[in-house]
mmCIF file of C-alpha atoms in Angstrom:
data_model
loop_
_atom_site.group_PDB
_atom_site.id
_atom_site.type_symbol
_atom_site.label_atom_id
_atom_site.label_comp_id
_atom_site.label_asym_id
_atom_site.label_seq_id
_atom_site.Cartn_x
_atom_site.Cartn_y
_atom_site.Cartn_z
ATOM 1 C CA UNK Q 54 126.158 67.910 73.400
ATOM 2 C CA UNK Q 55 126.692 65.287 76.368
ATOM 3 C CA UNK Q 56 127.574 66.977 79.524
ATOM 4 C CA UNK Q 57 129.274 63.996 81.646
ATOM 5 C CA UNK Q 58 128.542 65.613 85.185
ATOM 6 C CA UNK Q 59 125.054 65.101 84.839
ATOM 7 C CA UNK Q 60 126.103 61.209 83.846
ATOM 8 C CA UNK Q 61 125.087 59.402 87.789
ATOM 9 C CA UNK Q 62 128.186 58.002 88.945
ATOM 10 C CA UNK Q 63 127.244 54.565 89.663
ATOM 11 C CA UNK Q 64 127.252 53.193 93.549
ATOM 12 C CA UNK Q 65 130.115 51.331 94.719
ATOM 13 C CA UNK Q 66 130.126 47.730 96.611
ATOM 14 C CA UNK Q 67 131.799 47.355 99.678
ATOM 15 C CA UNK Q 68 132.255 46.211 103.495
ATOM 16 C CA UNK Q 69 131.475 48.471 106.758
ATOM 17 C CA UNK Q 70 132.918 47.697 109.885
ATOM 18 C CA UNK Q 71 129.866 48.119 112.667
ATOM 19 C CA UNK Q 72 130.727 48.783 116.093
ATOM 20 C CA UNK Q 73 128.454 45.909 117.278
ATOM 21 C CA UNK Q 74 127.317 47.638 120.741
ATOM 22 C CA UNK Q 75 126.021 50.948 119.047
ATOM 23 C CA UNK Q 76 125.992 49.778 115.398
ATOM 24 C CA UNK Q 77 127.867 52.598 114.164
ATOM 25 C CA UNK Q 78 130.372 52.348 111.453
ATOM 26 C CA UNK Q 79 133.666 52.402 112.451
ATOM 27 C CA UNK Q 80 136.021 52.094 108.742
ATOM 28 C CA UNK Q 81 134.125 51.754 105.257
ATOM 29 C CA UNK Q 82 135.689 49.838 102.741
ATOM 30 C CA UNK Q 83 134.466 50.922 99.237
ATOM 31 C CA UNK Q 84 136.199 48.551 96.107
ATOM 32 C CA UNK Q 85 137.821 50.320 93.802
ATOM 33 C CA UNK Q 86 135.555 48.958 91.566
ATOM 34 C CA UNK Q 87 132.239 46.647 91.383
ATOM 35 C CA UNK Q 88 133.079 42.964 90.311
ATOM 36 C CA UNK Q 89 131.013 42.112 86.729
ATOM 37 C CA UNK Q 90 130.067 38.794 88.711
ATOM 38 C CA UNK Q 91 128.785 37.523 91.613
ATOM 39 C CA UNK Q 92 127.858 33.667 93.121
ATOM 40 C CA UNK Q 93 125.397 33.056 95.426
ATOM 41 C CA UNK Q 94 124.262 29.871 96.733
ATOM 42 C CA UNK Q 95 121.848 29.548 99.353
ATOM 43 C CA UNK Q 96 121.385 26.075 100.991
ATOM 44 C CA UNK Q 97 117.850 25.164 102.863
ATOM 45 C CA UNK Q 98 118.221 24.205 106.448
ATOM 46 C CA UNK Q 99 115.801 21.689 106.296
ATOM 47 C CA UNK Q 100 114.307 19.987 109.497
ATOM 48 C CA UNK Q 101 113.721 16.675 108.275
ATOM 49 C CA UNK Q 102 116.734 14.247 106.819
ATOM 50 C CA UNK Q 103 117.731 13.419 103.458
ATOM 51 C CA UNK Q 104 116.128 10.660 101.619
ATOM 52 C CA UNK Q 105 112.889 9.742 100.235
ATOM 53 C CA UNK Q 106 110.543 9.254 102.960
ATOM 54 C CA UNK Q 107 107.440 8.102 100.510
ATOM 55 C CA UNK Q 108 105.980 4.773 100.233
ATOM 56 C CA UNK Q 109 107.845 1.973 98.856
ATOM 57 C CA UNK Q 110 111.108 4.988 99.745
ATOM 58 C CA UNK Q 111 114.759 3.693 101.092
ATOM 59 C CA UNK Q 112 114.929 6.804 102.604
ATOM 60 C CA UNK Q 113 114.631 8.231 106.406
ATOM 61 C CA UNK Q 114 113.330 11.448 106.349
ATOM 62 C CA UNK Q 115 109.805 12.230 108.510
ATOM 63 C CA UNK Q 116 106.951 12.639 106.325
ATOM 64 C CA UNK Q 117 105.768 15.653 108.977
ATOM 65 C CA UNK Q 118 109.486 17.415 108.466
ATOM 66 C CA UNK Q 119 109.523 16.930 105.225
ATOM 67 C CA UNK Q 120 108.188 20.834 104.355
ATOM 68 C CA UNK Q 121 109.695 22.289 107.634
ATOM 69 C CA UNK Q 122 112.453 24.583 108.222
ATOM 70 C CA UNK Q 123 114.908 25.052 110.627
ATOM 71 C CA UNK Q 124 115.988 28.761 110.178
ATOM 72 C CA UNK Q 125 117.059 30.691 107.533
ATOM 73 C CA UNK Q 126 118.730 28.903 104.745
ATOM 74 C CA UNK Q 127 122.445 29.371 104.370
ATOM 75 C CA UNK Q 128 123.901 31.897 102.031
ATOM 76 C CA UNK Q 129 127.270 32.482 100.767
ATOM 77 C CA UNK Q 130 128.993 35.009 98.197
ATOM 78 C CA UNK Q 131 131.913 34.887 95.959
ATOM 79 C CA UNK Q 132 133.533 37.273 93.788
ATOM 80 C CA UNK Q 133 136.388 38.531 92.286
ATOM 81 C CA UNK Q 134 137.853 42.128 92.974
ATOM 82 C CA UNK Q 135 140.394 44.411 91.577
ATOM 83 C CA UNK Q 136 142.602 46.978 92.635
ATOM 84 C CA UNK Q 137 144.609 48.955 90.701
ATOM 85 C CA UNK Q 138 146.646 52.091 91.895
ATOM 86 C CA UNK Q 139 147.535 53.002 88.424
ATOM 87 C CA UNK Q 140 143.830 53.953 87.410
ATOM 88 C CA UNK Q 141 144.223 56.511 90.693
ATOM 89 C CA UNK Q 142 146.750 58.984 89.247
ATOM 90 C CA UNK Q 143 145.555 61.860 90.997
ATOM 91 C CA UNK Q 144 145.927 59.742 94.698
ATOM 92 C CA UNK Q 145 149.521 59.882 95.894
ATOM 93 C CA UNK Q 146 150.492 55.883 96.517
ATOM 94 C CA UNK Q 147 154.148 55.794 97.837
ATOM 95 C CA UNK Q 148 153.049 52.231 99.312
ATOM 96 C CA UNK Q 149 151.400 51.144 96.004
ATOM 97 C CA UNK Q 150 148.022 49.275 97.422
ATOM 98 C CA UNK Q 151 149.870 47.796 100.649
ATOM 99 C CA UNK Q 152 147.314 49.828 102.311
ATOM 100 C CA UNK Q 153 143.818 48.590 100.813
ATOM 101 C CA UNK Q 154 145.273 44.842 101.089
ATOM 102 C CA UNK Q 155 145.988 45.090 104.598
ATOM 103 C CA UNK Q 156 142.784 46.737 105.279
ATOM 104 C CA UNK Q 157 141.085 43.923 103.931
ATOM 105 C CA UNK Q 158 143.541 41.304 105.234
ATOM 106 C CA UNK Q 159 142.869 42.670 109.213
ATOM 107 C CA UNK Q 160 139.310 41.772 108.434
ATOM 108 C CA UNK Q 161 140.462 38.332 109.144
ATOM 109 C CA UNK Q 162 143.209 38.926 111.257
ATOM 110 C CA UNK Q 163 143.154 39.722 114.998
ATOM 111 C CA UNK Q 164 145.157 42.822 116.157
ATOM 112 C CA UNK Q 165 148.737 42.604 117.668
ATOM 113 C CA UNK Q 166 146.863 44.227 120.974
ATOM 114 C CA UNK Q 167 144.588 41.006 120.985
ATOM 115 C CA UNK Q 168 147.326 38.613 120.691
ATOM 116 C CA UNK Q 169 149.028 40.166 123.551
ATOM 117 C CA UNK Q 170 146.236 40.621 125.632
ATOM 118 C CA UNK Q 171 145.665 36.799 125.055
ATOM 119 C CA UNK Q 172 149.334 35.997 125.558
ATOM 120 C CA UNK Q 173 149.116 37.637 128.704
ATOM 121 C CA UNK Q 174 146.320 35.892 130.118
ATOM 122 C CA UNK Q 175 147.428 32.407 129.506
ATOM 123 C CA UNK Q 176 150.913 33.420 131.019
ATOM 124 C CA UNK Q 177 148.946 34.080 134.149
ATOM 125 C CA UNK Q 178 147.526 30.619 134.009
ATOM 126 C CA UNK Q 179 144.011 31.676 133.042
ATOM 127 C CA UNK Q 180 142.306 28.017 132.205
ATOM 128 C CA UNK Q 181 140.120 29.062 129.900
ATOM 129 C CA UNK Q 182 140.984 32.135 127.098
ATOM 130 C CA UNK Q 183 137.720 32.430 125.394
ATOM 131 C CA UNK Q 184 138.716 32.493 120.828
ATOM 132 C CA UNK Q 185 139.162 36.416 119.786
ATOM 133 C CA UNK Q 186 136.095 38.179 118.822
ATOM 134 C CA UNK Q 187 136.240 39.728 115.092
ATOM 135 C CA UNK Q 188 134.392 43.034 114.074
ATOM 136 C CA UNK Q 189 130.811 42.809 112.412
ATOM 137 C CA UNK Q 190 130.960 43.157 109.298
ATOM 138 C CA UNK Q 191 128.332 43.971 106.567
ATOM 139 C CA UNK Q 192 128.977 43.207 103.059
ATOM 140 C CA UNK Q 193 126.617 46.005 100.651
ATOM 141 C CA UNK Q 194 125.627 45.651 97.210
ATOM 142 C CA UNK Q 195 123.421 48.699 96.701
ATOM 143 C CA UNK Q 196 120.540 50.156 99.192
ATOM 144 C CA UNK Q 197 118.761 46.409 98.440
ATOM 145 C CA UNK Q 198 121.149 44.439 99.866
ATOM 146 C CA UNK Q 199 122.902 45.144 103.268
ATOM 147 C CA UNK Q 200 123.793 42.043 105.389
ATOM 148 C CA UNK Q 201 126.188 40.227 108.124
ATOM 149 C CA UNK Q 202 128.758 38.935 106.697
ATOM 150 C CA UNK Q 203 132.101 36.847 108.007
ATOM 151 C CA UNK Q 204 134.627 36.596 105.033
ATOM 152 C CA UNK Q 205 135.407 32.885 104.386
ATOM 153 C CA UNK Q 206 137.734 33.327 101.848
ATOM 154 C CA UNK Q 207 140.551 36.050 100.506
ATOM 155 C CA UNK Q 208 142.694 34.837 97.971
ATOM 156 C CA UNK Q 209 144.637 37.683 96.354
ATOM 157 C CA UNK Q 210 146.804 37.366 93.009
ATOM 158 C CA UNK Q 211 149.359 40.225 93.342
ATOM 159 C CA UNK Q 212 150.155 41.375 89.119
ATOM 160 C CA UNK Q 213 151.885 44.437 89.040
ATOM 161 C CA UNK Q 214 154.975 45.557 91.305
ATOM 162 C CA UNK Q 215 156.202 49.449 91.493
ATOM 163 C CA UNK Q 216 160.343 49.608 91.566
ATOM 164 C CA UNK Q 217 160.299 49.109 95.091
ATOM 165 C CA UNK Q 218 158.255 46.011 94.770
ATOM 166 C CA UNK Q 219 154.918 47.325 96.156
ATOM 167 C CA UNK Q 220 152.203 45.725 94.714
ATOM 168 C CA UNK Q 221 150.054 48.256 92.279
ATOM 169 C CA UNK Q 222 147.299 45.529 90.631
ATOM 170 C CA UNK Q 223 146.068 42.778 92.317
ATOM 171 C CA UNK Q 224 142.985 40.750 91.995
ATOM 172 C CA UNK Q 225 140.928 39.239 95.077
ATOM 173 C CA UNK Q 226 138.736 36.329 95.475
ATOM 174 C CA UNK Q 227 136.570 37.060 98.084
ATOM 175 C CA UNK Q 228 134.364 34.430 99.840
ATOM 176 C CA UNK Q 229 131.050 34.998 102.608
ATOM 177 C CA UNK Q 230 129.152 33.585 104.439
ATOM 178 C CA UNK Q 231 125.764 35.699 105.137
ATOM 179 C CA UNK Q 232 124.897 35.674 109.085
ATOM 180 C CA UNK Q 233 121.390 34.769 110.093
ATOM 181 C CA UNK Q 234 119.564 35.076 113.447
ATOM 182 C CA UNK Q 235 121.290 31.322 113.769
ATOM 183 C CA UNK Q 236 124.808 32.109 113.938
ATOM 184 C CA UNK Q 237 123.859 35.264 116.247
ATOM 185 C CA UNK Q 238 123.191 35.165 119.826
ATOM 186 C CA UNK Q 239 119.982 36.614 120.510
ATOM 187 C CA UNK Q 240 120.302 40.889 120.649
ATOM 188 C CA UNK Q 241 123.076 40.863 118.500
ATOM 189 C CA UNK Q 242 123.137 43.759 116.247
ATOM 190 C CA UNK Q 243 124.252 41.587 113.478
ATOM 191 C CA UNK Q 244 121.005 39.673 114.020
ATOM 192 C CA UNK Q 245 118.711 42.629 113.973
ATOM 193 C CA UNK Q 246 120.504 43.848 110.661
ATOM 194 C CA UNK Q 247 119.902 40.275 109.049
ATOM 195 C CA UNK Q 248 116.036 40.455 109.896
ATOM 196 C CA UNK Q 249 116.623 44.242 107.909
ATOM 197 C CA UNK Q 250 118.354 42.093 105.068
ATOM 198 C CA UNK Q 251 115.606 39.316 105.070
ATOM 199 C CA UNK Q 252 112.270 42.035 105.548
ATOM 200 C CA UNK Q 253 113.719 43.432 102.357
ATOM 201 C CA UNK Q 254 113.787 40.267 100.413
ATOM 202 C CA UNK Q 255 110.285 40.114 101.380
ATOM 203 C CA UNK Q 256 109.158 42.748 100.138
ATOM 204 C CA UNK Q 257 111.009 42.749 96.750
ATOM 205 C CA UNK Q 258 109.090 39.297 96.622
ATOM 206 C CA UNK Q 259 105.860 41.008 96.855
ATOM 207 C CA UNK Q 260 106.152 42.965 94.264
ATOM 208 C CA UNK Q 261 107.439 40.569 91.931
ATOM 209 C CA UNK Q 262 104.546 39.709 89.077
ATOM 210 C CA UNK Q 263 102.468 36.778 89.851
ATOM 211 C CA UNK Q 264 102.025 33.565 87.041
ATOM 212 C CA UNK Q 265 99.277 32.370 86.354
ATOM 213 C CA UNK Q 266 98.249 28.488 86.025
ATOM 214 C CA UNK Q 267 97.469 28.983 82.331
ATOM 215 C CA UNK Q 268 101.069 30.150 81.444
ATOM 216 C CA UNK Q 269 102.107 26.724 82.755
ATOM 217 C CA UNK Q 270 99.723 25.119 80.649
ATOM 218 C CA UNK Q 271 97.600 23.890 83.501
ATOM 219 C CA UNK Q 272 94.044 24.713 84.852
ATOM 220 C CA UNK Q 273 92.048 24.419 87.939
ATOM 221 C CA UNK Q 274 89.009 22.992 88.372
ATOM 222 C CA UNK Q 275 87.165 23.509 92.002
ATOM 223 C CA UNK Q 276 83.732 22.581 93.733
ATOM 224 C CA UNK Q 277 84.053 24.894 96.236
ATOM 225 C CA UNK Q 278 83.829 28.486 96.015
ATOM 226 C CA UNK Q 279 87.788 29.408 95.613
ATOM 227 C CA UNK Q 280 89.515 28.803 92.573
ATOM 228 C CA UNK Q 281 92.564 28.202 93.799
ATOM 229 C CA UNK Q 282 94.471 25.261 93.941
ATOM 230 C CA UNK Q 283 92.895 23.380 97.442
ATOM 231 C CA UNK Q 284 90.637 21.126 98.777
ATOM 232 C CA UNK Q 285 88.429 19.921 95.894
ATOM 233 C CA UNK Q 286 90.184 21.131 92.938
ATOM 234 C CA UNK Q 287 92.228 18.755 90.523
ATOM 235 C CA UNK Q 288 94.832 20.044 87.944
ATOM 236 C CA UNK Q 289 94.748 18.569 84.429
ATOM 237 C CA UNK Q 290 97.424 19.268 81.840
ATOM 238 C CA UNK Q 291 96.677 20.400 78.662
ATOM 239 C CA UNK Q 292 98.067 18.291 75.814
#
């Protein structure tokens, strides 16, 4: 006989709103539910340019840049999210999910206090009004993966309406960009969690199992006393 409560409930995705003085979280966000999908592209900040930089090459690049890196590479997200108040009978929703939308939308949004406070400033002539400062936000997708993120991109398709037209289903596209220690001033807390976020991916690299030159049909040959490929070894195929 199956007894459900010893079934794991699974862990939910979500955002958390650091305080970025203390790093302490001030609002969690958890999605209703996890999306079955996720895109990630990361993008190498290369140091040297584009363009073959070889012999007999059209291109630009500098042969000594041509393995070198800038900083981190560039990552962004995207996926699609649900809510749906109807799969939450038990949860009294007089507002239908007005509430979780506008939690998400003030993630992009400054607050009416800002706006005043900026208002109020340039009507006392202030020359410069420095651009408003958003919350840090981390993006988590399990206990592996915990980083800075600023939301690019928040589409939402709005499917379901209650009799007083609040919105019950709705789907979200989500876009972000991951923050590295170049977007960050130095001391930023956002920085320090993004070295977290990268020390991780270093380690889950390390114990990933290592090939071998005979599964890619290739051996070494050396005249020294390693055997790896180096000084002095050549690499034949195998036909």
């Amino acid at each position: 006989m199956t007894r459900y409560a010893d079934i794991p409930k699974p862990i939910r995705s979500g955002i958390v709103v650091v305080d970025p003085d203390r790093g302490t979280p001030q609002r969690i966000i958890v999605l209703q539910f996890n999306p079955d999908t996720l895109e990630r592209s990361l993008s190498p900040q290369s140091a040297g340019g584009s363009g073959d930089s070889g012999g007999g090459g059209s291109g630009t690049g500098d042969r000594n840049e041509a393995l070198r890196l800038k900083g981190p590479a560039q990552e962004t997200w995207k996926f699609t999210a649900e809510i749906d108040a109807t799969d939450q009978f038990e949860v009294a929703a007089p507002d239908g999910i007005h509430p979780q939308l506008a939690t998400l939308e003030m993630l992009v949004q400054p607050t009416t206090q800002q706006i005043r406070d900026a208002t109020r400033l340039s009507q006392k002539g202030a020359i410069e009004i420095s651009p408003i400062e958003m919350p840090l936000t981390l993006f988590t997708w399990g206990s592996k993966r915990v980083m800075p993120v600023r939301i690019t991109e928040l589409s939402i398709n709005e499917s379901a309406f209650d009799v007083n037209l609040n919105p019950i289903r709705a789907s979200l596209s989500i876009g972000l960009k991951v923050l590295t220690v170049s977007d960050l001033p130095a001391g930023h807390k956002g920085a320090d969690l993004y070295m977290a976020h990268l020390a991780q991916k270093e380690r889950l690299a390390a114990a990933a199992r290592r090939g071998s030159l005979g599964g890619l049909g290739l051996t070494s040959a050396g005249t020294g006393a390693g055997t790896g490929i180096g000084t002095g070894v050549t690499l034949t195929g195998r036909g």
